[in-house]
Each structure stands twice: as structure tokens, then as C-alpha cells.
Coordinates of C-alpha atoms and ligand atoms in Angstrom, one line a residue:
X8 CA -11.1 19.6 0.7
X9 CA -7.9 19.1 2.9
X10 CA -4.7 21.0 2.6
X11 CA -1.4 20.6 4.0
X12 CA 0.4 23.7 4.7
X13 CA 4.0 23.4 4.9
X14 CA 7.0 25.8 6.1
X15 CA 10.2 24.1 4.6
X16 CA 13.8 23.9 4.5
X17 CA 14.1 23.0 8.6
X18 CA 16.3 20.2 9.4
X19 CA 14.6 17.5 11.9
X20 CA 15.4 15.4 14.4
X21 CA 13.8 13.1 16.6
X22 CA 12.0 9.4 16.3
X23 CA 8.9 8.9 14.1
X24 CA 7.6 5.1 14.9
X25 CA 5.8 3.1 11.9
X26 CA 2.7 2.1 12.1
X27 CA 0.9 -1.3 10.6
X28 CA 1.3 -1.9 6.8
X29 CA -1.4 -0.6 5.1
X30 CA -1.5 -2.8 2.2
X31 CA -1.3 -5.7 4.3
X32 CA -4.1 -4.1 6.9
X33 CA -6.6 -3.9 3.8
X34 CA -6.3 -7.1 2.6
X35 CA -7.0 -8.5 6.5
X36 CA -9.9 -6.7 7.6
X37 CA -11.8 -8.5 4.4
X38 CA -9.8 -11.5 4.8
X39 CA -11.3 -11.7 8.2
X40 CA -14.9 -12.3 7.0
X41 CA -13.8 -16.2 6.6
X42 CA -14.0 -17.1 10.5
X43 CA -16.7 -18.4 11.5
X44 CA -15.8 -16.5 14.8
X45 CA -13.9 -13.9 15.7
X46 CA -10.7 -12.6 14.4
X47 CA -8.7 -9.9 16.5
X48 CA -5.9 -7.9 14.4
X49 CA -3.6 -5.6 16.3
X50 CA -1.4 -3.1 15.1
X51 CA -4.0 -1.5 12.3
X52 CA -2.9 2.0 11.0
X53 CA -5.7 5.1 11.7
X54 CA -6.5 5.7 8.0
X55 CA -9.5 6.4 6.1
X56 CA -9.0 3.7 4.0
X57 CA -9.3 1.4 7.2
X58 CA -12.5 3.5 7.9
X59 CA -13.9 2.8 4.8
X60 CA -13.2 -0.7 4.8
X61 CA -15.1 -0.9 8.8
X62 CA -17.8 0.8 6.7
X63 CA -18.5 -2.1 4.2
X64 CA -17.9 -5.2 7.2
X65 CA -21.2 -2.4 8.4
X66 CA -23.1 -3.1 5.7
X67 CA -22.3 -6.7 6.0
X68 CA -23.7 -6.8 9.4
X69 CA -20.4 -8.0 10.5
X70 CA -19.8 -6.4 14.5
X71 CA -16.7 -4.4 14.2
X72 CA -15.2 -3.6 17.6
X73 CA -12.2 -0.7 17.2
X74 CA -9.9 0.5 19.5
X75 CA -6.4 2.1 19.2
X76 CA -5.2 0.6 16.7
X77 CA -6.6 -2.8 17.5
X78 CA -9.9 -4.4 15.8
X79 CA -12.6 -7.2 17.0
X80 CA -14.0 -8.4 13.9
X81 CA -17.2 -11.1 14.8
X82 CA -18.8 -12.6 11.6
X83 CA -21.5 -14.0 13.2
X84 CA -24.8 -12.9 12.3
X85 CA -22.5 -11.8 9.1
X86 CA -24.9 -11.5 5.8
X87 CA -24.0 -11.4 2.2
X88 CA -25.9 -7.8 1.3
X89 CA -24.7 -5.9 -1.1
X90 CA -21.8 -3.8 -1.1
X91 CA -22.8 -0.4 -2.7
X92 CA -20.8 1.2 -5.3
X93 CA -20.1 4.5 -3.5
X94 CA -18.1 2.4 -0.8
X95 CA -16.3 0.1 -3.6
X96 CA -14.9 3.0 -5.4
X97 CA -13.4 4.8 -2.2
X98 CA -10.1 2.3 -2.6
X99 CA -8.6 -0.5 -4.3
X100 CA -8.8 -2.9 -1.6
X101 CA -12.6 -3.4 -1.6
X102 CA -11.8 -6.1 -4.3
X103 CA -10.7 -8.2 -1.3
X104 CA -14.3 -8.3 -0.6
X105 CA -14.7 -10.6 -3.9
X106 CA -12.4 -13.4 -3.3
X107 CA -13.4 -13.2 0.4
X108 CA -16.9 -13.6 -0.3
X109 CA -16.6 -16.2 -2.7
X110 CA -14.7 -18.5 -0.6
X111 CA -17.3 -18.2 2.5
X112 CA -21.0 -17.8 0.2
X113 CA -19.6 -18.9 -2.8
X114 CA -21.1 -15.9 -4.4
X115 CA -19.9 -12.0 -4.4
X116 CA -21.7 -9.3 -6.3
X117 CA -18.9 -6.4 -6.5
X118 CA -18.9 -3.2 -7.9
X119 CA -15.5 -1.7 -9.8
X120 CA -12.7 -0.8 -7.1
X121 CA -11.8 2.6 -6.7
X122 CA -8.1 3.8 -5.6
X123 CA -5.3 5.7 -6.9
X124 CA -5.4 6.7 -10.8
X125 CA -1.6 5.6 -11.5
X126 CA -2.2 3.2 -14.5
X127 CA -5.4 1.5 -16.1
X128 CA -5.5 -1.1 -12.8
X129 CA -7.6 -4.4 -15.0
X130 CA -8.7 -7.3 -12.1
X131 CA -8.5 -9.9 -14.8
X132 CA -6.2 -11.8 -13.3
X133 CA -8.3 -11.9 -10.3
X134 CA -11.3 -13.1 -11.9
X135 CA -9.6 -15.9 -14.9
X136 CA -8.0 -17.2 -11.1
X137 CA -11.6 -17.5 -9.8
X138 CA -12.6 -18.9 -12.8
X139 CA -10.1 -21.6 -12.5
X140 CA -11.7 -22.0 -9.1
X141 CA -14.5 -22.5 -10.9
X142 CA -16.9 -20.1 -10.5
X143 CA -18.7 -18.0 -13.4
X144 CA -18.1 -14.5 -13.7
X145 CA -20.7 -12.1 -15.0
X146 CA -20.2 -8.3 -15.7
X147 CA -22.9 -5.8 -15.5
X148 CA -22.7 -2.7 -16.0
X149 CA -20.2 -1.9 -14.2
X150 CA -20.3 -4.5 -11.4
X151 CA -18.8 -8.2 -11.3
X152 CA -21.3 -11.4 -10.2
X153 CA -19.5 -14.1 -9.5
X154 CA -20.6 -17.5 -8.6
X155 CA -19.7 -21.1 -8.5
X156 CA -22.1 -24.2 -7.1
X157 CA -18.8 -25.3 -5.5
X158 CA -15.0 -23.9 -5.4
X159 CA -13.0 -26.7 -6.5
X160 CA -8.4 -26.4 -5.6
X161 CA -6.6 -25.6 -9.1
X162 CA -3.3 -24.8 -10.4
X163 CA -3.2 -21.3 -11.2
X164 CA -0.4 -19.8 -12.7
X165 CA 0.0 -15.9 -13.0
X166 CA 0.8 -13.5 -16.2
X167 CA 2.2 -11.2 -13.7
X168 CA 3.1 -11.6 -10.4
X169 CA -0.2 -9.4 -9.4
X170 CA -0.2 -8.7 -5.3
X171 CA -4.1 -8.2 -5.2
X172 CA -4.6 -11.3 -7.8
X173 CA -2.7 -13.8 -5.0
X174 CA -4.4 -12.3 -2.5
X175 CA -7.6 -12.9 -3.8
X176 CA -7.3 -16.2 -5.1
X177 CA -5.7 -17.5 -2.3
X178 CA -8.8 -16.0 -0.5
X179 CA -11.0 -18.0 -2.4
X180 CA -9.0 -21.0 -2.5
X181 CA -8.7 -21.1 1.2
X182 CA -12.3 -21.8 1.1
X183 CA -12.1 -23.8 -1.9
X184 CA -12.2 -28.3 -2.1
X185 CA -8.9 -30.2 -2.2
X186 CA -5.5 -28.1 -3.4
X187 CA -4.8 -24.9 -4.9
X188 CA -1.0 -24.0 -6.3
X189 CA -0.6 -20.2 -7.2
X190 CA 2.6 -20.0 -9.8
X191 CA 4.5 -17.1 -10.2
X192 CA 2.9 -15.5 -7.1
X193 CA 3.9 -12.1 -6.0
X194 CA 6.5 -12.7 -2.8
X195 CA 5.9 -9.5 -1.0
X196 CA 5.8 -9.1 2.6
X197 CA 1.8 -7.8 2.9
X198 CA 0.9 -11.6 1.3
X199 CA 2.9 -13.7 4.0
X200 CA 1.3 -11.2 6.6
X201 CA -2.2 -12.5 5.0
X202 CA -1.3 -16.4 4.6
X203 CA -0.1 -15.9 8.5
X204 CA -3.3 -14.4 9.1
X205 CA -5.2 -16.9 7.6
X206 CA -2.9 -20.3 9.1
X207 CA -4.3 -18.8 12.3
X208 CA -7.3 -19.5 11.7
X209 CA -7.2 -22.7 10.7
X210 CA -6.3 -22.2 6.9
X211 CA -3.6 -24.5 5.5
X212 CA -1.1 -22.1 3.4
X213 CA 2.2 -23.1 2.3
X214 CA 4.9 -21.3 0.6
X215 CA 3.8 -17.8 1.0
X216 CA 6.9 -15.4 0.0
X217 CA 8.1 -18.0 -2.6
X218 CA 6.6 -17.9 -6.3
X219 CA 4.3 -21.0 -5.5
X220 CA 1.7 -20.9 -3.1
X221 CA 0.0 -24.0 -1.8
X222 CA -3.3 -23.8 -0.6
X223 CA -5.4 -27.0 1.1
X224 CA -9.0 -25.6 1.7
X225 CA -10.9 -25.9 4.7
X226 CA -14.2 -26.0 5.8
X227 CA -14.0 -23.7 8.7
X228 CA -12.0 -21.4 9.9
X229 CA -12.1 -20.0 14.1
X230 CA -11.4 -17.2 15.4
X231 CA -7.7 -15.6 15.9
X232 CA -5.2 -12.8 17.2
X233 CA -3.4 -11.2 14.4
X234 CA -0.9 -8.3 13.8
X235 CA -0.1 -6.6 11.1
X236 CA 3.4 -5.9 10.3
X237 CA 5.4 -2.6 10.4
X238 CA 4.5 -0.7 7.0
X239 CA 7.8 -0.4 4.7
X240 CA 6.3 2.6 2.7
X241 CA 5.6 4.3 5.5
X242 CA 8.9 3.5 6.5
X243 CA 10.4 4.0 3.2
X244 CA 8.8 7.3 2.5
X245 CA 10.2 8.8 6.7
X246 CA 13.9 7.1 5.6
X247 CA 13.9 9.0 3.0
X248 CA 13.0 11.9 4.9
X249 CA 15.4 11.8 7.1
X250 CA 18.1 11.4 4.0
X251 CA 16.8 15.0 3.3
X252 CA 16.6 16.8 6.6
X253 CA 17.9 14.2 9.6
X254 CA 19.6 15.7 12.0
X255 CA 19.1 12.6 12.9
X256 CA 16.0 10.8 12.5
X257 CA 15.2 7.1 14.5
X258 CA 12.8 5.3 12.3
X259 CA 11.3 2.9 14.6
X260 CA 9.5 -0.4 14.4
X261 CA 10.7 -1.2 10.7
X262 CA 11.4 -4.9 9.7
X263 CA 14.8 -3.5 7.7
X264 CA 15.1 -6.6 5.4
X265 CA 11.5 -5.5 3.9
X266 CA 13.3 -2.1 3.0
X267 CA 16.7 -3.7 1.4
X268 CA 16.3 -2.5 -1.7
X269 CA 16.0 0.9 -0.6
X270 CA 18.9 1.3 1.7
X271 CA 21.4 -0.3 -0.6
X272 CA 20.3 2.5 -3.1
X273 CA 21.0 5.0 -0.1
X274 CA 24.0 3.4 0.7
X275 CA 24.9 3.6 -2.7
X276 CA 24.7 7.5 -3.2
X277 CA 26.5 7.8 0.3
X278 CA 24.5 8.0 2.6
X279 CA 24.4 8.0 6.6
X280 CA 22.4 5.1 7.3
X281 CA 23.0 2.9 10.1
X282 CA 20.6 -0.2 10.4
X283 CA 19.4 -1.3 13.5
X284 CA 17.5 -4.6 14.3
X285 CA 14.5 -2.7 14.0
X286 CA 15.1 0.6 13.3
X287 CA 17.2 3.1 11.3
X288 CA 19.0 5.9 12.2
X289 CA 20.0 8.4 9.1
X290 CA 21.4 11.9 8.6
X291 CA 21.2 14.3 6.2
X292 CA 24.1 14.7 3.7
X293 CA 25.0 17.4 0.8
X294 CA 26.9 15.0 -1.7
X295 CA 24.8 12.6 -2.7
X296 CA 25.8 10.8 -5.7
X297 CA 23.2 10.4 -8.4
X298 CA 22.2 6.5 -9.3
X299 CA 19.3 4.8 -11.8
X300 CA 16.8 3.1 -9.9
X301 CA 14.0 0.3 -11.7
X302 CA 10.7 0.0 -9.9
X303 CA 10.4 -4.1 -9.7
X304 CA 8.0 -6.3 -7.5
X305 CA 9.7 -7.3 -4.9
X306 CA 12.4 -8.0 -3.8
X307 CA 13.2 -5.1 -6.4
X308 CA 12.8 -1.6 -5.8
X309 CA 8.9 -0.7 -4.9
X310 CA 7.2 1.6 -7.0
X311 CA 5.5 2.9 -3.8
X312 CA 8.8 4.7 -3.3
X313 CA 9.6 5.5 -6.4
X314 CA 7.7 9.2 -5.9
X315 CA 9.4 9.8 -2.4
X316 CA 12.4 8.8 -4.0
X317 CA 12.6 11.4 -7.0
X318 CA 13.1 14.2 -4.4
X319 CA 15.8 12.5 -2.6
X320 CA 17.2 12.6 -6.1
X321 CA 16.5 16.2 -6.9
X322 CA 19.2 17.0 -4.3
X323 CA 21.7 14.4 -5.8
X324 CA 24.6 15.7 -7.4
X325 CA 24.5 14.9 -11.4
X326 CA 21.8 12.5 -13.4
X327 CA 19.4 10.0 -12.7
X328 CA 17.2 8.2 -13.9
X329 CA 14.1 6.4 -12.4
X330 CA 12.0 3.6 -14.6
X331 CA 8.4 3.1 -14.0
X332 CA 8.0 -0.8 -14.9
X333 CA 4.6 -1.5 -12.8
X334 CA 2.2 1.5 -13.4
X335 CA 1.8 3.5 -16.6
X336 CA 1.0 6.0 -14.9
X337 CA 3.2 6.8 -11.8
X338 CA 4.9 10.3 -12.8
X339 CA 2.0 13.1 -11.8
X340 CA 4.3 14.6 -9.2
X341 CA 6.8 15.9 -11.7
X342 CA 5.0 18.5 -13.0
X343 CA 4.9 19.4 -9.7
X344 CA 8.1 18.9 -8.4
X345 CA 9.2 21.1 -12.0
X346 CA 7.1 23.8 -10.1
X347 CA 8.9 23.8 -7.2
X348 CA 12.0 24.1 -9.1
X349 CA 13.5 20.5 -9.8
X350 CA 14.6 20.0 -13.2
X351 CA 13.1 16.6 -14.8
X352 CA 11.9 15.1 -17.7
X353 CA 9.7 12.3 -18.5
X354 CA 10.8 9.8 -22.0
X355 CA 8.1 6.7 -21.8
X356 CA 8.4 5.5 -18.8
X357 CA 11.6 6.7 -17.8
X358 CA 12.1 10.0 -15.6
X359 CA 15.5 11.5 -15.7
X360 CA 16.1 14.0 -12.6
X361 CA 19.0 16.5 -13.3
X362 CA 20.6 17.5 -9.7
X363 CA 21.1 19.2 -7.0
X364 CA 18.5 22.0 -7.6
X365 CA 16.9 24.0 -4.6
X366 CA 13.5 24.0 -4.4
X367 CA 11.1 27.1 -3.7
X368 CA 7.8 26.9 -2.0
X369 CA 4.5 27.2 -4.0
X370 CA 1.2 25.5 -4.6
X371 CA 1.1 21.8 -5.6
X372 CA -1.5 18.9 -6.0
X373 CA -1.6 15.7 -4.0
X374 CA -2.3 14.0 -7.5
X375 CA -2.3 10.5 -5.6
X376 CA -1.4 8.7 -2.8
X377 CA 2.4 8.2 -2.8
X378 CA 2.5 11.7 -5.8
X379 CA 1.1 13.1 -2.4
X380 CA 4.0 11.6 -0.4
X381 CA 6.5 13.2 -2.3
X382 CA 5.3 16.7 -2.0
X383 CA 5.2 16.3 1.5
X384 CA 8.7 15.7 1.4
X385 CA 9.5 18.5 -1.4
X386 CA 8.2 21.0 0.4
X387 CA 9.9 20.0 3.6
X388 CA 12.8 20.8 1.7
X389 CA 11.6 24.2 -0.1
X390 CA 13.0 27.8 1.0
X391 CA 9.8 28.8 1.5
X392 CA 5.8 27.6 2.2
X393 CA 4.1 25.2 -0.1
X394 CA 0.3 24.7 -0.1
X395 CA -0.6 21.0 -0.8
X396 CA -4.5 20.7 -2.0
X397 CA -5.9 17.1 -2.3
X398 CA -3.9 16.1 0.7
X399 CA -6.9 13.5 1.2
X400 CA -4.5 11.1 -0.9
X401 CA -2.3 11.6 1.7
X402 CA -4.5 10.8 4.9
X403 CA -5.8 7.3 2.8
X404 CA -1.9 6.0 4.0
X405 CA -0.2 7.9 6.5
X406 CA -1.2 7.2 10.0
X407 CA -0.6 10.6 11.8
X408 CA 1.1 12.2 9.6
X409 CA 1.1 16.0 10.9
X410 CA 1.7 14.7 14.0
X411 CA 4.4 12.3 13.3
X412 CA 6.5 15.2 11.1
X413 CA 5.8 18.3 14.0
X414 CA 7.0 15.8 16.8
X415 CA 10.8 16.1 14.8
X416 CA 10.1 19.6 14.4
X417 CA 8.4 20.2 11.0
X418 CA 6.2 23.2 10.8
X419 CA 3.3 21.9 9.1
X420 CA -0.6 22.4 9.8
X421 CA -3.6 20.5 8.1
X422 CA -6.5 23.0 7.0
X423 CA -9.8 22.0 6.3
X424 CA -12.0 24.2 3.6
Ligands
EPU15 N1 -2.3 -6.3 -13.3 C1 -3.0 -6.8 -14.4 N2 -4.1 -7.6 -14.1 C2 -4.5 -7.9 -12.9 C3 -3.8 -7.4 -11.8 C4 -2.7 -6.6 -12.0 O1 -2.6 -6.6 -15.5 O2 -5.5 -8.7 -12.8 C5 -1.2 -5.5 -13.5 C6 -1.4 -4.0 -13.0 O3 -2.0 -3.3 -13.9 C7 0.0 -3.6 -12.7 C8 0.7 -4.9 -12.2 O4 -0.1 -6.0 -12.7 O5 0.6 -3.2 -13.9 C9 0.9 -5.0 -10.7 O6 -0.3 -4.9 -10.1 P1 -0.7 -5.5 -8.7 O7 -1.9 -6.3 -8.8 O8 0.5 -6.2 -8.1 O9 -1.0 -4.2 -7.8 P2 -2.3 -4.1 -6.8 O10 -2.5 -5.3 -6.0 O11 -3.4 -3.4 -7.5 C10 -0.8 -3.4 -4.8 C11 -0.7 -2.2 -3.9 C12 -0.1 -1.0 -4.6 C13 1.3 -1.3 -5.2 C14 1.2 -2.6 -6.0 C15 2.5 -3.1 -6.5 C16 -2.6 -2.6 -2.4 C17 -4.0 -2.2 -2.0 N3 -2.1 -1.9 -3.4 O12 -1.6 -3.0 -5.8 O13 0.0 0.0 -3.7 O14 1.7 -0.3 -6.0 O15 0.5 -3.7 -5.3 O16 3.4 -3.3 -5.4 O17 -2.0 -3.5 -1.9 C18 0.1 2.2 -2.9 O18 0.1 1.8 -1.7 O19 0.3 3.4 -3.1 C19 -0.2 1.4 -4.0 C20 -0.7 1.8 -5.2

């Protein structure tokens, strides 16, 4: 197990730079697999759920060629073996391997994704969109078949505006006869990074960003140089870092319009932001005002932050309240947070975070990913040393995170039992 030991309470100062989205990064490396050549991506964040991803193109006998932050993905030779359970559970984003492997064989044998545990997570918008593709989809045990004679372009329209269902299905459809319109399609950043992606190698996508995506399929697909854009969560999580504890901090290589619906927040309680073309600049501040935020897909306010962002509002001055309107389960680091001395409670979905407390050091759980994110940040801001077991979570998203935070000056140290 990994822990992250943290002495707290220093102020910070310095430049952290952001590396490549992860959520769009996991969604390339499989989309990828449709050249019939070679695909270059640039810009790929060092994290295990990058490693793990490598680990299944492996398996594929696809050649994977890494360097710093760069990847040479050659799918020739590429075959369609199967993709073994252990590997699909270690993240979400191995579902990417279904649409992807559909659209090039027309057949993909999946077992059930793994990731975070922040809600029940159901694919079936993925696979009723494959369907509509028309292929069959089988489910054993606990694996999916699916398999068409031919992928025929449909009009798809989405109950929800699912990121990893239009992903998938466009995918597929990029693969897939004649035209395919995605309605209500989720607009975030990550999916134009992947319809860019894909219009580079020969795919014709349209309207990526909008609620309708058009899709013309193609036959083949050659090979490309891709990068991945700057990661807002990342981002998000180090702005509001430095809302904490800046004295200042430069967040660096951001795309700020991707992150508009947290500054305005920030601006909103008072805060000492300045926006760059792409970067931020922020101080710390001891009058924030409190504010209600609603997690929405985007442009609304991500749920990605909506952890991070509950210690930014420990510190505000009065009540909050934060609504959880994507996951049903997104409020693990409260207990937690409670622990350290913050003073919330949770009514349905709704958290409301009664401020400025100070928060004391202790021992906490890196529940999940972004519940991990946030105790980073709490106990950055404790009085005294918090122990953070599971930090594993942590290392699936952050690129560097011990080294980015003791470059501005935070004592922290990764342990390894
Ligand atoms: N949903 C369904 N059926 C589906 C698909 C989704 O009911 O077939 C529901 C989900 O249960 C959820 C909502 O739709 O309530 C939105 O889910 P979405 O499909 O948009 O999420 P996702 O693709 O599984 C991605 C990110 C998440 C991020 C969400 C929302 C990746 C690998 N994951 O998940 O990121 O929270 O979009 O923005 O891209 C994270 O990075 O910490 C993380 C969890």
C-alpha cells in the first residue's frame, strides 16, 4: 500500500505546470487501435492508469513505443486476443477498448470496467448505442460480447449526456457504413480532444463540443501526431490549491476557458485570481465568502472538483452548500474531512459545509480518486501531519504529484509498505 505523508499548514509558492488530460489521454490510447498505422500522441500524463492501459494494447500485440511523456502506438501485427479481466477492472477507461474494437474487428469480448466506486457506473448507454450500430450484445457472466456482421451509421440519441457513451459510440461509428448523428452528446473538452484525434487520422467528425455529433465512417484510418490537451482537473484541483496556501502559485499550461466555471465560483467568494492566456496566477485569502455550487456536465461545474472544492469551502466564512447531481456517490471524503475537523453534513445529495473551521492533522483514507485529491489538499492546510493510506487513487491521476507540491515548498513524502 502507498501512503502520503503530509506536514500541513505551510503557505506555497512557486509554478506547478499541468500535464495532459487524463480523461482525454485514456480515451486516446484505445482510440488509437483504429489506424491501420501508426498514431503518435504527445503530451500523455505519467500515470498508472496510462500504464495499465500500455498493458492491455500488450496483450493486443499492438507495439507500444513510450517516452517522456510521448507514445508510438503501431497496430500492425495488432490481434483481437482477449483482454483479461484483471486488466479491465484496474480503470474505467478499458471500456474504450469495446467501441474501439468493434469499429476495427467488428467484434469485442470485454470484461466489466473497473474505476472509482462513486456511484453504481451502468454502460447501458454504451451498449443500446452499439446496438443501434447494429451489433448484438451478449452478457456473460460478467463479461460483454458484442458483435455485428456489419456496423451500419444511425441516429443515436442519448438519455444522458454520458462522456464515455459518446466516446464509445463515436468510436464505433467512426468505423461504422454511411452516417452516425449522436444527440444530446456530452460537450466536454476530453471528446473534442478525441474527435481531433480521430479527424487526424482520416475519420470524418463533425460537431464535436456541440450536443450533435456527426460521424461519416471510413474504411481506413493512417497514422497521426496527436496531443493531448492540458488536464483541467489537474488544473482545477492545484487552482484551488493555491486559493488555500498561494503565496502565489503560477498554474501553467491550462486552457482557462475549460476551467470557467470554476474561476467564476472563485471570483465569486473573492478571490485573487488573475487569468492569464494560459495560466493562472492566485493567492491565498482569509475572507472568503461562502457560495452553493451544483456539479453539472459541462459547461457546468465538474463533479471532478466538487471534492477539491469542499475544502476550499471549509475555510469560507458562513454556509455552503455543494449538490452532487452526476454520481450517487461522490461524498466519501466528508467523513474524512469531519475527522480533520471540518464541520459538514450530508442531506441526499446535498452537502452543506459550515465555515471557516481549522483543520488538525490525523489519519484519513484516499477513498477514491478525486476523495483522494481533497485530502491532499486538507492536510496541506492542517496544523499538524496527516497520514493518507490508499494514496494509490491518487497516483491513477496526478502526474508527479510529490514532486509537483515539494517544488512550491510542501513537505510531503510518499511511503511505500
Ligand atoms: N450513465 C448511465 N448509463 C451509461 C453511462 C452513464 O446511466 O451508459 C450515467 C452515470 O451513471 C452517471 C452519468 O451518466 O450518473 C454521467 O456518466 P458519464 O458516462 O458521463 O461518466 P464516465 O464517462 O463514466 C467520465 C470521467 C469521470 C467524470 C465523468 C463526468 C473518464 C474515464 N471518467 O466518466 O471522471 O466524473 O465523466 O464528467 O473520462 C474522474 O476523473 O475522477 C472521474 C470519475
Amino acid at each position: 500500500m502507498k501512503i502520503l505523508k503530509i506536514h500541513g499548514a505551510e503557505k506555497l509558492e512557486g509554478t506547478i505546470r499541468i500535464s495532459g488530460a487524463k480523461n482525454a489521454a485514456v480515451a486516446l490510447i484505445p482510440a488509437a487501435i483504429l489506424s491501420d498505422d501508426t498514431a503518435t500522441i504527445c503530451n500523455v500524463p505519467e500515470i498508472t492508469d496510462i500504464d495499465a492501459l500500455c498493458n492491455i494494447l500488450d496483450l493486443l500485440n499492438v507495439k507500444v513505443k513510450r517516452a517522456t511523456e510521448s507514445i508510438v502506438i503501431d497496430t500492425k501485427g495488432m490481434q483481437n486476443n482477449e483482454i483479461s479481466e484483471a486488466l479491465a477492472k484496474k480503470l474505467r477507461a478499458s471500456y474504450y477498448f469495446m467501441g474501439a474494437l468493434l469499429g476495427k474487428y467488428k467484434k469485442a469480448e470485454m470484461y466489466f470496467p473497473g474505476g472509482c466506486s462513486i456511484g453504481s457506473r451502468p454502460i447501458d448507454l454504451h451498449l443500446k448505442g452499439f446496438e443501434a450500430l447494429g451489433a448484438t450484445v451478449k452478457q456473460e457472466k460478467n463479461k460483454y460480447i458484442v458483435e455485428a456482421k456489419e456496423l451500419k451509421g444511425a441516429n443515436i440519441y442519448l438519455d444522458i449526456a454520458s462522456v464515455g457513451a459518446t466516446i464509445n459510440i463515436m468510436l464505433a461509428a467512426t468505423k461504422a457504413k454511411g452516417k452516425t448523428i449522436i444527440d444530446n452528446a456530452a460537450k466536454e473538452p476530453e471528446i473534442v480532444n478525441v474527435a481531433t484525434f480521430l479527424n487526424n487520422m482520416g475519420a470524418k467528425i463533425s460537431g464535436a463540443g456541440t450536443s450533435t455529433i456527426k460521424i461519416i465512417g471510413q474504411e481506413h484510418l493512417h497514422s497521426c501526431f496527436h496531443e493531448v490537451i492540458p488536464d483541467r482537473i489537474e488544473a482545477g484541483t492545484y487552482i484551488i490549491l493555491g486559493s488555500l496556501l498561494g503565496n502565489p502559485i503560477k498554474i501553467d499550461n491550462i486552457i482557462p476557458e475549460h476551467l470557467d466555471a470554476l474561476i467564476s465560483k472563485l471570483k465569486e467568494m473573492g478571490s485573487n485570481i488573475e487569468v492569464g492566456q494560459d495560466y493562472v496566477v492566485i493567492n491565498s485569502k482569509d475572507d472568503y465568502k461562502p457560495t452553493i455550487i451544483n456539479t453539472a456536465v459541462y459547461p457546468g461545474f465538474p463533479t471532478d472538483l466538487q471534492q477539491p472544492f469542499t475544502v476550499l469551502l471549509t475555510q469560507a466564512n458562513g454556509q455552503s452548500k455543494v449538490t452532487e447531481t452526476i454520481w450517487e456517490n461522490r461524498f466519501m471524503h466528508v467523513p474524512y474531512l469531519n475527522n480533520l475537523g471540518a464541520d459538514i453534513t450530508i442531506k441526499g445529495q446535498t452537502a452543506t459545509i459550515r465555515g471557516k473551521t481549522k483543520l488538525k492533522g490525523g489519519e484519513v483514507v484516499a477513498t477514491d480518486l478525486r476523495a483522494g485529491a481533497a485530502m491532499v489538499l486538507a492536510a496541506l492546510i492542517s496544523q499538524e501531519t496527516t497520514t493518507i493510506t490508499n494514496a494509490e487513487h491518487i497516483l491513477r491521476g496526478y502526474e508527479g504529484i510529490v514532486d509537483k507540491l515539494e517544488a512550491v515548498g510542501a513537505k510531503i513524502e510518499l511511503i511505500e509498505i
